[in-house]
Tab-separated table of C-alpha atoms and ligand atoms in Angstrom:
chain	number	residue	atom	x	y	z
A	1	MET	CA	4.956	35.944	-22.243
A	2	THR	CA	4.135	33.348	-19.607
A	3	ALA	CA	6.606	30.499	-20.007
A	4	LYS	CA	6.574	28.404	-16.853
A	5	THR	CA	9.751	28.079	-14.785
A	6	TYR	CA	11.090	24.591	-14.018
A	7	MET	CA	13.971	23.196	-12.011
A	8	VAL	CA	14.900	19.765	-13.354
A	9	GLY	CA	17.521	17.539	-11.739
A	10	ASN	CA	19.461	15.144	-13.952
A	11	TRP	CA	20.946	12.590	-11.587
A	12	LYS	CA	22.842	10.761	-14.350
A	13	MET	CA	24.339	7.454	-13.108
A	14	ASN	CA	24.388	8.545	-9.455
A	15	GLN	CA	22.514	8.001	-6.168
A	16	THR	CA	22.187	4.848	-4.079
A	17	GLN	CA	18.843	3.779	-2.609
A	18	ALA	CA	19.869	5.287	0.732
A	19	GLU	CA	20.916	8.555	-0.902
A	20	ILE	CA	17.571	8.739	-2.690
A	21	GLU	CA	15.706	8.320	0.602
A	22	SER	CA	17.826	10.949	2.264
A	23	PHE	CA	17.291	13.327	-0.698
A	24	PHE	CA	13.503	13.110	-0.564
A	25	SER	CA	13.330	13.312	3.214
A	26	GLY	CA	15.445	16.490	3.104
A	27	LEU	CA	13.283	18.288	0.551
A	28	SER	CA	11.426	21.380	1.548
A	29	LEU	CA	10.029	23.016	-1.544
A	30	SER	CA	8.231	26.271	-1.179
A	31	ASN	CA	6.125	27.621	-4.036
A	32	ASN	CA	5.858	24.130	-5.538
A	33	GLN	CA	3.512	24.123	-8.511
A	34	ASN	CA	4.538	20.765	-9.925
A	35	ASN	CA	7.526	22.443	-11.544
A	36	PHE	CA	10.348	20.681	-9.674
A	37	TRP	CA	11.376	17.499	-11.443
A	38	ILE	CA	13.967	14.741	-11.118
A	39	ALA	CA	15.362	12.294	-13.696
A	40	PRO	CA	16.950	9.353	-11.830
A	41	GLN	CA	18.481	6.210	-13.317
A	42	CYS	CA	15.684	4.096	-14.848
A	43	LEU	CA	16.176	1.438	-12.177
A	44	HIS	CA	15.210	4.003	-9.554
A	45	ILE	CA	12.163	5.466	-11.277
A	46	SER	CA	9.679	3.361	-9.357
A	47	LYS	CA	11.139	4.254	-5.954
A	48	CYS	CA	11.364	7.930	-6.921
A	49	MET	CA	7.750	7.916	-8.142
A	50	ASP	CA	6.628	6.832	-4.654
A	51	LEU	CA	8.835	9.283	-2.782
A	52	GLY	CA	8.312	12.058	-5.339
A	53	ALA	CA	4.523	11.823	-5.088
A	54	LYS	CA	4.701	12.675	-1.384
A	55	ALA	CA	7.061	15.589	-2.036
A	56	GLY	CA	5.207	16.886	-5.108
A	57	VAL	CA	8.169	16.155	-7.390
A	58	LEU	CA	7.499	14.788	-10.865
A	59	ILE	CA	9.772	12.045	-12.163
A	60	GLY	CA	11.204	11.524	-15.623
A	61	ALA	CA	13.733	9.496	-17.579
A	62	GLN	CA	17.173	10.524	-18.806
A	63	ASN	CA	16.693	8.882	-22.187
A	64	CYS	CA	14.276	6.692	-24.132
A	65	SER	CA	14.453	4.407	-27.129
A	66	GLU	CA	13.331	5.618	-30.530
A	67	HIS	CA	12.048	2.080	-31.201
A	68	GLU	CA	8.672	0.821	-30.105
A	69	TYR	CA	9.781	-2.584	-28.811
A	70	GLY	CA	11.997	-5.516	-29.791
A	71	ALA	CA	15.588	-6.683	-29.767
A	72	PHE	CA	17.296	-3.578	-28.371
A	73	THR	CA	19.204	-4.893	-25.375
A	74	GLY	CA	19.612	-2.383	-22.579
A	75	GLU	CA	17.119	0.133	-23.951
A	76	ASN	CA	13.879	1.418	-22.378
A	77	SER	CA	10.750	1.906	-24.467
A	78	VAL	CA	8.513	4.925	-24.140
A	79	ASP	CA	5.541	2.607	-23.556
A	80	SER	CA	7.270	1.061	-20.532
A	81	LEU	CA	8.258	4.484	-19.233
A	82	SER	CA	4.699	5.654	-19.692
A	83	GLU	CA	3.354	2.598	-17.827
A	84	MET	CA	5.643	3.547	-14.934
A	85	GLY	CA	4.046	6.989	-14.930
A	86	VAL	CA	7.027	9.096	-15.948
A	87	HIS	CA	6.138	12.657	-16.794
A	88	PHE	CA	9.023	13.627	-19.064
A	89	THR	CA	12.197	12.364	-20.690
A	90	LEU	CA	15.445	14.115	-21.501
A	91	VAL	CA	16.352	13.641	-25.153
A	92	GLY	CA	19.703	14.331	-26.781
A	93	HIS	CA	21.673	15.199	-23.646
A	94	SER	CA	25.222	16.012	-24.756
A	95	GLU	CA	26.513	12.884	-22.988
A	96	ARG	CA	24.155	10.832	-25.164
A	97	ARG	CA	25.362	12.681	-28.258
A	98	THR	CA	29.085	12.375	-27.507
A	99	LEU	CA	29.403	9.109	-25.556
A	100	PHE	CA	26.655	7.134	-27.281
A	101	GLY	CA	26.806	8.617	-30.775
A	102	GLU	CA	23.264	9.942	-30.906
A	103	THR	CA	22.605	11.973	-34.033
A	104	ASP	CA	20.072	14.728	-34.667
A	105	GLU	CA	18.074	12.178	-36.649
A	106	THR	CA	17.876	9.657	-33.783
A	107	ILE	CA	17.128	12.436	-31.342
A	108	ASN	CA	14.272	13.663	-33.507
A	109	LYS	CA	12.814	10.129	-33.597
A	110	LYS	CA	12.992	10.008	-29.789
A	111	VAL	CA	11.295	13.399	-29.450
A	112	LEU	CA	8.462	12.262	-31.722
A	113	LYS	CA	8.127	8.853	-30.050
A	114	ALA	CA	7.998	10.337	-26.544
A	115	SER	CA	5.530	13.007	-27.552
A	116	GLN	CA	3.227	10.515	-29.310
A	117	THR	CA	3.188	8.458	-26.113
A	118	GLY	CA	2.265	11.421	-23.930
A	119	ILE	CA	5.700	11.801	-22.366
A	120	LEU	CA	6.982	15.354	-22.453
A	121	PRO	CA	10.330	15.542	-24.273
A	122	ILE	CA	13.010	17.912	-22.955
A	123	LEU	CA	15.188	18.427	-26.026
A	124	CYS	CA	18.796	19.185	-25.035
A	125	ILE	CA	20.965	21.231	-27.384
A	126	GLY	CA	24.322	22.951	-27.056
A	127	GLU	CA	27.651	23.747	-28.655
A	128	THR	CA	31.155	22.513	-27.774
A	129	LEU	CA	33.932	24.911	-26.789
A	130	LYS	CA	35.564	24.439	-30.186
A	131	GLU	CA	32.326	25.384	-31.925
A	132	ARG	CA	31.880	28.449	-29.692
A	133	GLU	CA	35.438	29.584	-30.310
A	134	ALA	CA	34.905	29.177	-34.048
A	135	GLY	CA	31.903	31.528	-33.818
A	136	LYS	CA	29.469	28.737	-34.683
A	137	THR	CA	27.358	28.700	-31.506
A	138	LEU	CA	24.071	29.847	-33.005
A	139	ASP	CA	24.459	27.750	-36.158
A	140	ILE	CA	25.017	24.616	-34.090
A	141	VAL	CA	22.399	25.248	-31.431
A	142	LEU	CA	19.657	26.383	-33.792
A	143	GLY	CA	20.509	23.566	-36.206
A	144	GLN	CA	20.103	21.016	-33.401
A	145	LEU	CA	16.872	22.727	-32.352
A	146	LYS	CA	15.262	22.594	-35.802
A	147	ALA	CA	16.467	19.046	-36.469
A	148	GLY	CA	15.289	17.795	-33.062
A	149	LEU	CA	11.827	19.328	-33.465
A	150	LYS	CA	11.311	18.278	-37.102
A	151	ASP	CA	7.673	17.219	-37.665
A	152	LEU	CA	6.758	17.766	-34.014
A	153	LYS	CA	3.242	19.181	-33.792
A	154	ILE	CA	2.044	20.569	-30.487
A	155	GLN	CA	-1.404	21.542	-29.227
A	156	ASN	CA	-0.095	23.821	-26.490
A	157	GLU	CA	3.121	25.305	-25.126
A	158	SER	CA	3.606	22.696	-22.419
A	159	GLU	CA	4.099	19.734	-24.775
A	160	VAL	CA	7.820	20.263	-25.248
A	161	ILE	CA	10.666	21.887	-23.304
A	162	ILE	CA	14.065	22.963	-24.638
A	163	ALA	CA	17.249	22.799	-22.563
A	164	TYR	CA	20.198	24.857	-23.780
A	165	GLU	CA	23.320	23.284	-22.336
A	166	PRO	CA	26.685	24.485	-23.643
A	167	VAL	CA	28.772	21.303	-23.622
A	168	TRP	CA	31.791	23.147	-22.202
A	169	ALA	CA	29.767	24.124	-19.122
A	170	ILE	CA	28.384	20.694	-18.213
A	171	GLY	CA	30.007	19.243	-15.111
A	172	THR	CA	33.016	21.539	-15.494
A	173	GLY	CA	32.188	24.248	-12.962
A	174	LYS	CA	32.300	26.775	-15.851
A	175	THR	CA	28.928	28.449	-16.283
A	176	ALA	CA	27.958	30.504	-19.288
A	177	SER	CA	27.558	34.093	-18.131
A	178	PRO	CA	23.928	35.184	-17.900
A	179	GLU	CA	24.526	37.361	-20.976
A	180	GLN	CA	26.097	34.509	-22.996
A	181	ALA	CA	23.257	32.186	-22.077
A	182	GLY	CA	20.628	34.903	-22.524
A	183	GLU	CA	21.797	35.634	-26.068
A	184	VAL	CA	21.386	31.996	-27.103
A	185	HIS	CA	18.029	31.682	-25.327
A	186	ASN	CA	16.743	34.748	-27.188
A	187	ALA	CA	17.746	33.170	-30.499
A	188	ILE	CA	16.054	29.889	-29.506
A	189	ARG	CA	12.903	31.835	-28.626
A	190	GLU	CA	12.833	33.400	-32.098
A	191	VAL	CA	13.023	30.002	-33.775
A	192	LEU	CA	10.326	28.571	-31.479
A	193	SER	CA	8.064	31.478	-32.416
A	194	GLU	CA	8.706	30.859	-36.121
A	195	LEU	CA	7.906	27.172	-35.686
A	196	TYR	CA	4.979	27.349	-33.262
A	197	GLY	CA	3.572	30.895	-33.415
A	198	ASP	CA	2.075	32.021	-30.097
A	199	PHE	CA	2.901	28.704	-28.401
A	200	GLY	CA	6.539	29.345	-29.247
A	201	GLN	CA	6.487	32.433	-27.029
A	202	ASP	CA	5.572	30.309	-24.020
A	203	ILE	CA	7.586	27.107	-24.463
A	204	SER	CA	9.975	26.881	-21.509
A	205	ILE	CA	13.685	27.110	-22.318
A	206	LEU	CA	15.917	25.793	-19.523
A	207	TYR	CA	19.595	26.557	-19.090
A	208	GLY	CA	21.996	23.800	-18.037
A	209	GLY	CA	25.715	23.808	-17.302
A	210	SER	CA	27.099	24.105	-13.771
A	211	VAL	CA	23.983	25.794	-12.387
A	212	LYS	CA	24.462	26.229	-8.628
A	213	PRO	CA	22.607	27.999	-5.847
A	214	ASN	CA	25.065	30.892	-6.123
A	215	ASN	CA	24.525	31.599	-9.833
A	216	VAL	CA	20.928	30.520	-10.433
A	217	GLU	CA	19.292	33.852	-9.679
A	218	ASP	CA	21.416	35.788	-12.169
A	219	LEU	CA	20.688	33.206	-14.846
A	220	LEU	CA	16.947	33.223	-14.154
A	221	ALA	CA	16.924	37.016	-14.379
A	222	GLN	CA	17.411	36.709	-18.155
A	223	PRO	CA	14.007	37.072	-19.832
A	224	ASN	CA	14.158	33.856	-21.853
A	225	ILE	CA	15.768	31.609	-19.241
A	226	ASN	CA	12.820	29.716	-17.803
A	227	GLY	CA	14.532	27.414	-15.346
A	228	GLY	CA	17.440	25.036	-15.067
A	229	LEU	CA	18.519	21.536	-16.009
A	230	VAL	CA	20.946	20.677	-13.255
A	231	GLY	CA	23.339	17.776	-12.730
A	232	GLY	CA	25.716	17.975	-9.772
A	233	ALA	CA	23.799	20.517	-7.705
A	234	SER	CA	20.593	18.469	-7.899
A	235	LEU	CA	22.013	15.485	-6.017
A	236	LYS	CA	21.658	16.867	-2.502
A	237	ALA	CA	18.379	18.065	-1.021
A	238	GLU	CA	19.947	21.181	0.422
A	239	SER	CA	21.158	22.553	-2.900
A	240	PHE	CA	18.077	21.374	-4.814
A	241	ASN	CA	15.898	23.194	-2.244
A	242	ALA	CA	17.954	26.339	-2.809
A	243	LEU	CA	17.703	26.060	-6.608
A	244	CYS	CA	13.945	25.554	-6.434
A	245	SER	CA	13.420	28.461	-4.108
A	246	ALA	CA	14.992	30.727	-6.761
A	247	CYS	CA	12.194	29.813	-9.219
B	1	PEP	C1	23.533	18.190	-16.871
B	1	PEP	O1	23.780	17.049	-16.535
B	1	PEP	O2	22.664	18.377	-17.719
B	1	PEP	C2	24.266	19.279	-16.256
B	1	PEP	C3	24.009	20.487	-16.648
B	1	PEP	O3	25.208	18.957	-15.295
B	1	PEP	P1	25.934	19.999	-14.286
B	1	PEP	O4	24.847	20.824	-13.662
B	1	PEP	O5	26.630	19.125	-13.291
B	1	PEP	O6	26.850	20.822	-15.100
């Protein structure tokens, strides 16, 4: 199995122009093989593309529209994102699902739209605390996985990435234990293999949810955890450097 390891920062609605400059000037990424990525606010993509190119950091979006173009005020089309040169887009982040009412159906349309446009979708899936406590974790996560990937055809393993993010661990300081996360990642791997055969063995599965420099190594030691999707700890160069050096 040779799934590539990625460290992806989700900056959410954070970072001023000055903070972005300070972030990029503080980066020192060893072992960089184009696998350290940042998703800033859309307004900042252009600036980050310039600064990221010098640092060897690829830039993506946090979301995209499922529509091609038209009267969708406030949305960003995949064509426009592609014209800007973005490499990837997050799709179905739990904040999009809970705060903006995104359904598995919409998320699937976004995955397909991004992929057709040559933008790599990072499909985010994860259970709430209530669902975990009710013993429904795998049903929920694997259901979201299959629904999000419906009709997605890939020609190789690097055309899609999955991010498992337990909702109860995002921005809360509570991380899933490596064993809890590892168990879900193993189940995701099985489904990816059923869906995509050999490619499924090598699709990267990221873990997200309060990943920090002090817990990243234990998480990455799990065989099917192939990197992190990181919010808070990706905002400062110092901690992003530390996360990347664990890859
Ligand atoms: C996220 O935004 O996807 C995330 C995992 O955030 P945090 O690392 O802050 O929990």
